[in-house]
Short mmCIF file of C-alpha atoms in Angstrom, two decimals:
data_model
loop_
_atom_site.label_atom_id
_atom_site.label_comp_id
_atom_site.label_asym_id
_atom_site.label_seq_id
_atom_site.Cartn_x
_atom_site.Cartn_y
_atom_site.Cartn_z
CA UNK A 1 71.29 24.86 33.13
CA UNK A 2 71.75 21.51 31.12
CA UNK A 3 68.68 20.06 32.75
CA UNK A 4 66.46 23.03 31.11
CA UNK A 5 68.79 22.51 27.90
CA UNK A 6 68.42 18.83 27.37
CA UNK A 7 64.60 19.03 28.34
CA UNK A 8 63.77 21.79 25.84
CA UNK A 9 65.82 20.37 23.36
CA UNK A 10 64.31 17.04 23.97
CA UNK A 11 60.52 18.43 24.06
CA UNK A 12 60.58 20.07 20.71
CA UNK A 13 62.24 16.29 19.26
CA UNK A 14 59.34 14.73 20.80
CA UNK A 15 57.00 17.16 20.39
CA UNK A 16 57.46 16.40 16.36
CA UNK A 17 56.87 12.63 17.18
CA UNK A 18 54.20 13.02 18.97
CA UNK A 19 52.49 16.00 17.54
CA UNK A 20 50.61 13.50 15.09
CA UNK A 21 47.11 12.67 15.45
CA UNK A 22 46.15 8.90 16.32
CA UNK A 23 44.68 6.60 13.86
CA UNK A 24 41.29 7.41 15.32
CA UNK A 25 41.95 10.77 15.71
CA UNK A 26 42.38 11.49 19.13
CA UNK A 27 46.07 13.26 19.91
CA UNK A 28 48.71 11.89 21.37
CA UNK A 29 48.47 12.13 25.55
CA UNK A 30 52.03 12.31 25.90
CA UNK A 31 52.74 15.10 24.19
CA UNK A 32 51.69 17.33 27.53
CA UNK A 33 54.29 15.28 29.15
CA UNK A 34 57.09 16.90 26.90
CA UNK A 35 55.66 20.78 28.23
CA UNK A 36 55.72 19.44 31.58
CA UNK A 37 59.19 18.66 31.71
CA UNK A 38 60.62 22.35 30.44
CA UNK A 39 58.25 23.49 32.96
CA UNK A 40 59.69 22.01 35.61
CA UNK A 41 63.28 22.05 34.29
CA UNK A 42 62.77 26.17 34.19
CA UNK A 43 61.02 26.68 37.67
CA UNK A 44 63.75 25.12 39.54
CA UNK A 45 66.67 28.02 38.80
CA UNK A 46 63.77 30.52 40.36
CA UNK A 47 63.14 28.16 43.26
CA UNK A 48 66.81 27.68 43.73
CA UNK A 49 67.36 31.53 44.08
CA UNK A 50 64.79 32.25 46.26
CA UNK A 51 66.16 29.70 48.99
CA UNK A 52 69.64 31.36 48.53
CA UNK A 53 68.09 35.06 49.12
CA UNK A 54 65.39 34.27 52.07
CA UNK A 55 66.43 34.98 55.54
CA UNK A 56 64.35 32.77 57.58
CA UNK A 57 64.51 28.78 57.40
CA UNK A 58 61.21 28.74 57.38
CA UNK A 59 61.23 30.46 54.29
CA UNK A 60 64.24 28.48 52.84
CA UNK A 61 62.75 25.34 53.60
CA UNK A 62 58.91 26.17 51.95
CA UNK A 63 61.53 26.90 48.64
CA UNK A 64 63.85 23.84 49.11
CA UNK A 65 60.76 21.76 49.26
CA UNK A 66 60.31 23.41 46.06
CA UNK A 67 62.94 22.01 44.54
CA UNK A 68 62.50 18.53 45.91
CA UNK A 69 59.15 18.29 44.64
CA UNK A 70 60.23 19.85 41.37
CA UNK A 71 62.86 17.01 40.72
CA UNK A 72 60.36 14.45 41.34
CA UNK A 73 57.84 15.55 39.30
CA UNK A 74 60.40 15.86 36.48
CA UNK A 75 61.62 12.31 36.92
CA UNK A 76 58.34 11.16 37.00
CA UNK A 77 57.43 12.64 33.81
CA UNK A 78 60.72 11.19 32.20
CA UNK A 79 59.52 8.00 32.83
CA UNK A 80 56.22 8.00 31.64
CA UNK A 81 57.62 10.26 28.67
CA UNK A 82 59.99 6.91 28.20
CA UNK A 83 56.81 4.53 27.50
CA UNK A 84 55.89 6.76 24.74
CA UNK A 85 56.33 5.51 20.68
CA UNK A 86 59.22 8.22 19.58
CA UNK A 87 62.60 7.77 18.62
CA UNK A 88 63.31 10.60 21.07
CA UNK A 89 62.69 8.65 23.98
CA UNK A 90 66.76 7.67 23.36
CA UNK A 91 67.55 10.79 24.90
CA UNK A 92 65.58 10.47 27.92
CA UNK A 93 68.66 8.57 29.66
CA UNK A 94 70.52 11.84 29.44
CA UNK A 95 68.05 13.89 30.79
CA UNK A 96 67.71 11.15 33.71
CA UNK A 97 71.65 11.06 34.93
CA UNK A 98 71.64 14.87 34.74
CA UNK A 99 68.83 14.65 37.14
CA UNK A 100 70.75 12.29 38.93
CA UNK A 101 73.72 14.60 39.31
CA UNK A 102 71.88 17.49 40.14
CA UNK A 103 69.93 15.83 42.83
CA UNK A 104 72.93 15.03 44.40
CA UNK A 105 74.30 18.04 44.28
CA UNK A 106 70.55 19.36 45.50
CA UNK A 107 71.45 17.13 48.95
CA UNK A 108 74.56 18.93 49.07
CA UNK A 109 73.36 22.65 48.62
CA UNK A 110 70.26 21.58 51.24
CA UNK A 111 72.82 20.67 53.97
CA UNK A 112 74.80 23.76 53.46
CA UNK A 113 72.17 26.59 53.69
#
């Protein structure tokens, strides 16, 4: 729940950054980087259930694979959301050790189910 916290939070701060046209007009391309991550940061409580509820590995696995690629995509976009010209991008280091807790915490929860 903090990871979709801190990412909306941290979207809508950037978003205002970034929201800006360029000096020749053109927008910003990181601003779709900021949507990404609350994307992301929201799909992985679904994904999470559904491995908890299926009955079949096979099942579990297709949603724990999920998850995995979930957090990687999201720490992928944190870093290219960090090269961007915001002040935001201060809070990105947050966002990143709460990642970091919850993927080990995701290595955890795989082992058990």
């Amino acid at each position: 729940m903090d990871i979709i916290t801190l990412s909306r939070c941290i979207s809508t701060y950037l978003g205002q950054d970034l929201s800006s046209l360029q000096s020749d007009g053109s927008e910003n391309a990181f601003i779709y980087f900021t949507g990404d991550i609350v994307q992301q940061s929201v799909s992985l409580a679904p994904e999470i259930a559904k491995a908890e509820e299926a009955r079949y590995s096979e099942k579990k696995y297709k949603h724990i694979a999920s998850v995995k690629r979930l957090t990687y995509l999201l720490n992928k976009n944190i870093k290219r959301l960090e090269k961007c010209n915001s002040n935001g991008k201060d809070y990105l280091p947050l966002l990143r050790a709460e990642l970091k807790k919850f993927k080990q915490l995701q290595h955890t929860w795989t082992l058990s189910l």
